[in-house]
mmCIF file of C-alpha atoms and ligand atoms in Angstrom:
data_model
loop_
_atom_site.group_PDB
_atom_site.id
_atom_site.type_symbol
_atom_site.label_atom_id
_atom_site.label_comp_id
_atom_site.label_asym_id
_atom_site.label_seq_id
_atom_site.Cartn_x
_atom_site.Cartn_y
_atom_site.Cartn_z
ATOM 1 C CA UNK X 1 33.323 83.487 24.862
ATOM 2 C CA UNK X 2 31.391 80.296 24.312
ATOM 3 C CA UNK X 3 27.652 80.435 24.920
ATOM 4 C CA UNK X 4 27.191 80.508 28.671
ATOM 5 C CA UNK X 5 24.910 77.631 29.464
ATOM 6 C CA UNK X 6 22.995 76.834 32.571
ATOM 7 C CA UNK X 7 25.525 74.212 33.559
ATOM 8 C CA UNK X 8 28.645 76.363 33.340
ATOM 9 C CA UNK X 9 27.035 79.598 34.598
ATOM 10 C CA UNK X 10 28.222 78.893 38.132
ATOM 11 C CA UNK X 11 31.781 78.630 36.881
ATOM 12 C CA UNK X 12 31.659 82.112 35.285
ATOM 13 C CA UNK X 13 34.778 84.002 36.355
ATOM 14 C CA UNK X 14 33.002 87.365 36.478
ATOM 15 C CA UNK X 15 29.830 88.880 37.900
ATOM 16 C CA UNK X 16 26.845 88.063 35.714
ATOM 17 C CA UNK X 17 25.068 90.784 33.741
ATOM 18 C CA UNK X 18 21.440 90.082 32.875
ATOM 19 C CA UNK X 19 19.004 92.424 31.097
ATOM 20 C CA UNK X 20 15.502 92.078 29.696
ATOM 21 C CA UNK X 21 14.490 92.057 26.028
ATOM 22 C CA UNK X 22 11.122 91.485 24.429
ATOM 23 C CA UNK X 23 11.923 91.911 20.728
ATOM 24 C CA UNK X 24 14.487 91.087 18.038
ATOM 25 C CA UNK X 25 16.209 94.480 17.920
ATOM 26 C CA UNK X 26 16.902 94.808 21.643
ATOM 27 C CA UNK X 27 17.871 91.130 21.871
ATOM 28 C CA UNK X 28 20.489 91.688 19.128
ATOM 29 C CA UNK X 29 21.807 94.859 20.802
ATOM 30 C CA UNK X 30 22.120 93.175 24.201
ATOM 31 C CA UNK X 31 23.746 90.098 22.715
ATOM 32 C CA UNK X 32 26.268 92.215 20.806
ATOM 33 C CA UNK X 33 26.935 94.223 23.982
ATOM 34 C CA UNK X 34 28.100 91.071 25.767
ATOM 35 C CA UNK X 35 25.424 90.593 28.442
ATOM 36 C CA UNK X 36 25.554 87.075 29.885
ATOM 37 C CA UNK X 37 21.815 86.484 30.109
ATOM 38 C CA UNK X 38 18.918 87.924 28.105
ATOM 39 C CA UNK X 39 15.706 87.621 30.088
ATOM 40 C CA UNK X 40 12.365 87.614 28.332
ATOM 41 C CA UNK X 41 10.746 88.744 31.550
ATOM 42 C CA UNK X 42 7.024 88.847 32.086
ATOM 43 C CA UNK X 43 7.728 92.538 32.743
ATOM 44 C CA UNK X 44 6.798 92.318 29.058
ATOM 45 C CA UNK X 45 3.289 92.964 30.407
ATOM 46 C CA UNK X 46 4.081 96.403 31.841
ATOM 47 C CA UNK X 47 6.824 97.445 29.431
ATOM 48 C CA UNK X 48 5.661 96.278 26.007
ATOM 49 C CA UNK X 49 1.964 95.446 26.363
ATOM 50 C CA UNK X 50 0.770 98.270 28.605
ATOM 51 C CA UNK X 51 -0.747 96.134 31.374
ATOM 52 C CA UNK X 52 -0.762 97.495 34.948
ATOM 53 C CA UNK X 53 1.258 94.510 36.214
ATOM 54 C CA UNK X 54 2.555 91.126 35.046
ATOM 55 C CA UNK X 55 -0.504 89.114 36.072
ATOM 56 C CA UNK X 56 -2.416 89.217 32.733
ATOM 57 C CA UNK X 57 0.567 88.000 30.650
ATOM 58 C CA UNK X 58 -0.316 84.784 28.809
ATOM 59 C CA UNK X 59 1.726 81.854 27.506
ATOM 60 C CA UNK X 60 0.827 82.874 23.952
ATOM 61 C CA UNK X 61 2.217 86.389 24.513
ATOM 62 C CA UNK X 62 5.401 84.978 26.055
ATOM 63 C CA UNK X 63 5.856 82.598 23.113
ATOM 64 C CA UNK X 64 5.596 85.371 20.513
ATOM 65 C CA UNK X 65 8.206 87.488 22.325
ATOM 66 C CA UNK X 66 10.538 84.583 23.143
ATOM 67 C CA UNK X 67 10.562 83.712 19.413
ATOM 68 C CA UNK X 68 11.461 87.299 18.474
ATOM 69 C CA UNK X 69 14.226 87.490 21.115
ATOM 70 C CA UNK X 70 15.666 84.083 20.205
ATOM 71 C CA UNK X 71 16.094 85.287 16.600
ATOM 72 C CA UNK X 72 18.300 88.111 17.888
ATOM 73 C CA UNK X 73 20.468 86.193 20.373
ATOM 74 C CA UNK X 74 23.463 84.239 19.123
ATOM 75 C CA UNK X 75 25.662 84.057 22.203
ATOM 76 C CA UNK X 76 23.931 84.873 25.500
ATOM 77 C CA UNK X 77 21.782 82.524 27.566
ATOM 78 C CA UNK X 78 18.104 83.222 26.886
ATOM 79 C CA UNK X 79 15.824 82.795 29.903
ATOM 80 C CA UNK X 80 12.030 83.092 29.645
ATOM 81 C CA UNK X 81 9.677 83.837 32.511
ATOM 82 C CA UNK X 82 6.893 81.366 33.158
ATOM 83 C CA UNK X 83 3.881 83.701 33.366
ATOM 84 C CA UNK X 84 1.356 83.763 36.193
ATOM 85 C CA UNK X 85 -0.928 80.718 35.959
ATOM 86 C CA UNK X 86 1.432 78.651 33.802
ATOM 87 C CA UNK X 87 3.034 76.557 36.569
ATOM 88 C CA UNK X 88 0.787 76.668 39.666
ATOM 89 C CA UNK X 89 -1.972 74.179 38.742
ATOM 90 C CA UNK X 90 0.107 70.978 38.593
ATOM 91 C CA UNK X 91 3.630 69.871 37.635
ATOM 92 C CA UNK X 92 2.504 68.218 34.373
ATOM 93 C CA UNK X 93 0.991 71.459 33.068
ATOM 94 C CA UNK X 94 4.088 73.310 34.268
ATOM 95 C CA UNK X 95 6.367 70.970 32.291
ATOM 96 C CA UNK X 96 4.162 71.302 29.185
ATOM 97 C CA UNK X 97 4.324 75.116 29.428
ATOM 98 C CA UNK X 98 8.095 75.125 30.019
ATOM 99 C CA UNK X 99 8.480 72.965 26.903
ATOM 100 C CA UNK X 100 6.442 75.518 24.901
ATOM 101 C CA UNK X 101 8.877 78.267 25.935
ATOM 102 C CA UNK X 102 11.905 76.144 25.029
ATOM 103 C CA UNK X 103 10.337 75.296 21.651
ATOM 104 C CA UNK X 104 9.911 79.055 21.135
ATOM 105 C CA UNK X 105 13.677 79.462 21.659
ATOM 106 C CA UNK X 106 14.398 79.800 25.403
ATOM 107 C CA UNK X 107 17.432 78.013 26.874
ATOM 108 C CA UNK X 108 15.928 78.054 30.376
ATOM 109 C CA UNK X 109 12.850 79.249 32.270
ATOM 110 C CA UNK X 110 12.420 81.384 35.378
ATOM 111 C CA UNK X 111 9.777 80.694 38.036
ATOM 112 C CA UNK X 112 8.707 83.080 40.799
ATOM 113 C CA UNK X 113 8.510 81.883 44.405
ATOM 114 C CA UNK X 114 9.288 78.567 46.073
ATOM 115 C CA UNK X 115 5.745 77.307 46.576
ATOM 116 C CA UNK X 116 5.876 74.955 43.581
ATOM 117 C CA UNK X 117 9.040 72.950 44.101
ATOM 118 C CA UNK X 118 7.552 69.805 42.573
ATOM 119 C CA UNK X 119 6.918 71.726 39.331
ATOM 120 C CA UNK X 120 10.503 73.050 39.456
ATOM 121 C CA UNK X 121 11.859 69.515 39.925
ATOM 122 C CA UNK X 122 9.718 68.050 37.122
ATOM 123 C CA UNK X 123 10.770 70.774 34.660
ATOM 124 C CA UNK X 124 14.431 70.120 35.488
ATOM 125 C CA UNK X 125 13.855 66.365 35.109
ATOM 126 C CA UNK X 126 12.462 67.129 31.658
ATOM 127 C CA UNK X 127 15.868 68.632 30.791
ATOM 128 C CA UNK X 128 14.951 72.305 31.114
ATOM 129 C CA UNK X 129 17.141 74.458 33.390
ATOM 130 C CA UNK X 130 15.201 76.560 35.910
ATOM 131 C CA UNK X 131 16.151 79.913 37.455
ATOM 132 C CA UNK X 132 14.400 80.798 40.728
ATOM 133 C CA UNK X 133 13.118 84.257 41.725
ATOM 134 C CA UNK X 134 12.567 85.326 45.360
ATOM 135 C CA UNK X 135 12.111 88.464 47.446
ATOM 136 C CA UNK X 136 9.659 90.803 45.749
ATOM 137 C CA UNK X 137 8.023 88.599 43.127
ATOM 138 C CA UNK X 138 5.894 90.783 40.832
ATOM 139 C CA UNK X 139 3.293 88.064 40.163
ATOM 140 C CA UNK X 140 2.424 88.252 43.892
ATOM 141 C CA UNK X 141 2.163 92.045 43.989
ATOM 142 C CA UNK X 142 -1.427 91.847 45.251
ATOM 143 C CA UNK X 143 -0.301 89.752 48.223
ATOM 144 C CA UNK X 144 3.086 91.374 48.935
ATOM 145 C CA UNK X 145 2.554 94.999 47.882
ATOM 146 C CA UNK X 146 5.334 96.792 45.985
ATOM 147 C CA UNK X 147 7.912 96.942 48.764
ATOM 148 C CA UNK X 148 11.234 95.603 50.032
ATOM 149 C CA UNK X 149 10.901 92.018 51.288
ATOM 150 C CA UNK X 150 12.805 90.251 54.077
ATOM 151 C CA UNK X 151 13.222 93.238 56.387
ATOM 152 C CA UNK X 152 12.026 91.338 59.460
ATOM 153 C CA UNK X 153 13.947 88.400 60.914
ATOM 154 C CA UNK X 154 11.195 85.859 60.094
ATOM 155 C CA UNK X 155 10.689 86.921 56.487
ATOM 156 C CA UNK X 156 14.474 87.075 55.958
ATOM 157 C CA UNK X 157 14.840 83.522 57.293
ATOM 158 C CA UNK X 158 12.035 82.374 54.962
ATOM 159 C CA UNK X 159 13.732 83.914 51.908
ATOM 160 C CA UNK X 160 17.037 82.229 52.811
ATOM 161 C CA UNK X 161 15.322 78.873 53.400
ATOM 162 C CA UNK X 162 13.419 79.203 50.098
ATOM 163 C CA UNK X 163 16.654 80.000 48.233
ATOM 164 C CA UNK X 164 18.270 76.866 49.699
ATOM 165 C CA UNK X 165 15.194 74.813 48.753
ATOM 166 C CA UNK X 166 15.334 76.098 45.163
ATOM 167 C CA UNK X 167 19.026 75.238 44.951
ATOM 168 C CA UNK X 168 18.324 71.769 46.360
ATOM 169 C CA UNK X 169 15.518 71.312 43.805
ATOM 170 C CA UNK X 170 18.121 71.932 41.084
ATOM 171 C CA UNK X 171 17.789 75.614 40.092
ATOM 172 C CA UNK X 172 20.923 76.849 38.324
ATOM 173 C CA UNK X 173 20.596 80.446 39.641
ATOM 174 C CA UNK X 174 18.298 82.525 41.842
ATOM 175 C CA UNK X 175 17.154 86.104 41.274
ATOM 176 C CA UNK X 176 16.667 88.105 44.493
ATOM 177 C CA UNK X 177 14.534 91.186 44.014
ATOM 178 C CA UNK X 178 14.220 94.107 46.452
ATOM 179 C CA UNK X 179 15.681 92.619 49.617
ATOM 180 C CA UNK X 180 18.124 94.245 52.076
ATOM 181 C CA UNK X 181 21.784 94.055 51.009
ATOM 182 C CA UNK X 182 22.771 92.021 54.081
ATOM 183 C CA UNK X 183 20.202 89.326 53.331
ATOM 184 C CA UNK X 184 21.216 89.211 49.653
ATOM 185 C CA UNK X 185 24.897 88.897 50.636
ATOM 186 C CA UNK X 186 24.125 86.131 53.146
ATOM 187 C CA UNK X 187 22.055 84.249 50.553
ATOM 188 C CA UNK X 188 24.824 84.574 47.938
ATOM 189 C CA UNK X 189 27.348 83.239 50.460
ATOM 190 C CA UNK X 190 25.134 80.286 51.395
ATOM 191 C CA UNK X 191 24.335 79.076 47.879
ATOM 192 C CA UNK X 192 26.656 77.369 45.414
ATOM 193 C CA UNK X 193 24.599 78.632 42.475
ATOM 194 C CA UNK X 194 24.764 82.326 41.514
ATOM 195 C CA UNK X 195 22.451 84.840 43.160
ATOM 196 C CA UNK X 196 21.520 87.617 40.751
ATOM 197 C CA UNK X 197 20.232 90.762 42.432
ATOM 198 C CA UNK X 198 17.825 93.534 41.464
ATOM 199 C CA UNK X 199 17.530 96.245 44.076
ATOM 200 C CA UNK X 200 19.421 93.924 46.444
ATOM 201 C CA UNK X 201 22.806 95.641 46.745
ATOM 202 C CA UNK X 202 26.165 94.774 45.273
ATOM 203 C CA UNK X 203 27.261 91.769 47.343
ATOM 204 C CA UNK X 204 25.782 89.187 45.015
ATOM 205 C CA UNK X 205 27.010 87.234 41.976
ATOM 206 C CA UNK X 206 25.377 89.379 39.304
ATOM 207 C CA UNK X 207 22.791 92.044 38.563
ATOM 208 C CA UNK X 208 19.616 92.154 36.502
ATOM 209 C CA UNK X 209 17.575 95.162 35.390
ATOM 210 C CA UNK X 210 14.631 95.879 33.145
ATOM 211 C CA UNK X 211 16.376 97.408 30.114
ATOM 212 C CA UNK X 212 13.850 100.198 29.576
ATOM 213 C CA UNK X 213 14.505 101.388 33.172
ATOM 214 C CA UNK X 214 18.271 101.355 32.550
ATOM 215 C CA UNK X 215 18.123 103.336 29.300
ATOM 216 C CA UNK X 216 15.422 105.810 30.306
ATOM 217 C CA UNK X 217 12.800 104.510 27.922
ATOM 218 C CA UNK X 218 10.536 104.150 30.923
ATOM 219 C CA UNK X 219 10.871 107.512 32.642
ATOM 220 C CA UNK X 220 9.956 106.605 36.231
ATOM 221 C CA UNK X 221 12.167 103.650 37.076
ATOM 222 C CA UNK X 222 12.418 102.215 40.597
ATOM 223 C CA UNK X 223 14.729 104.221 42.875
ATOM 224 C CA UNK X 224 17.478 101.556 42.849
ATOM 225 C CA UNK X 225 18.007 101.960 39.071
ATOM 226 C CA UNK X 226 20.835 104.180 37.840
ATOM 227 C CA UNK X 227 19.418 105.622 34.609
ATOM 228 C CA UNK X 228 22.221 105.501 32.012
ATOM 229 C CA UNK X 229 20.503 107.197 29.058
ATOM 230 C CA UNK X 230 17.475 109.266 28.117
ATOM 231 C CA UNK X 231 16.019 107.243 25.272
ATOM 232 C CA UNK X 232 12.479 108.584 25.817
ATOM 233 C CA UNK X 233 13.879 112.128 25.513
ATOM 234 C CA UNK X 234 15.855 111.187 22.371
ATOM 235 C CA UNK X 235 12.730 109.712 20.764
ATOM 236 C CA UNK X 236 10.641 112.800 21.612
ATOM 237 C CA UNK X 237 13.331 115.098 20.183
ATOM 238 C CA UNK X 238 13.706 113.068 16.969
ATOM 239 C CA UNK X 239 9.941 112.852 16.443
ATOM 240 C CA UNK X 240 9.578 116.587 17.160
ATOM 241 C CA UNK X 241 12.265 117.437 14.582
ATOM 242 C CA UNK X 242 10.626 115.136 12.043
ATOM 243 C CA UNK X 243 7.198 116.755 12.574
ATOM 244 C CA UNK X 244 8.710 120.223 12.210
ATOM 245 C CA UNK X 245 10.533 119.253 9.023
ATOM 246 C CA UNK X 246 7.376 117.686 7.574
ATOM 247 C CA UNK X 247 5.799 121.113 8.068
ATOM 248 C CA UNK X 248 2.791 119.887 10.038
HETATM 249 O O1 LIG R 301 10.055 90.113 34.501
HETATM 250 C C1 LIG R 301 11.172 90.601 34.738
HETATM 251 O O2 LIG R 301 11.671 91.474 34.014
HETATM 252 C C2 LIG R 301 11.900 90.108 35.893
HETATM 253 C C3 LIG R 301 13.103 90.888 36.326
HETATM 254 C C4 LIG R 301 12.678 92.142 36.981
HETATM 255 C C5 LIG R 301 14.014 90.081 37.179
HETATM 256 O O3 LIG R 301 11.521 89.149 36.475
#
């Protein structure tokens, strides 16, 4: 299949599969496994850098990991998260930071929330495709708490209105994280661009997960994740056997 780009993604004839990678080896494995989109998420902060949440992640850290991932991806669309603080100040700074991520190898950027539509529009005007992200947005964990969003009628209406606003601003796809299935389904039906869910049920246009949750590298994944492997266990066993053989 030709490289899925941000312009033909909405014409994909299948549900979209998106997974995170932060380094060359995982990027290569995901690309060879036929995922549609490799996301260099700012979950990098929790997963690879050991931070408590995504808030401390810097542009410099994102650039290093986007470069590593881009070296491993030949086919999939590579999307990079704009980290907290990289797009809120003003649209000009947001465009400059999006350009840094594209120069590092990203095909597109992802922005959390719908509070900075002028930044979204300016980045798109600069020729960089933007993916939106609504529902539970980890960069706002201190404000939202770690919980399902859009359970009440008002908050559900706000998420739907924000999704429409992001589409109108030109986003090529929207991630919906931790919202009720009915709201995710309604949003997917109302948008022309794909809605990619995480903990949002099956009635959407694709799914995204943090790869280490999926493969059991991180051992306490969120409850909506079906753990498909026990990589942490495999590593512990291999290291244990090695230590025994060394004769330590
Ligand atoms: O940073 C990330 O990995 C994400 C996904 C959870 C969608 O934003």
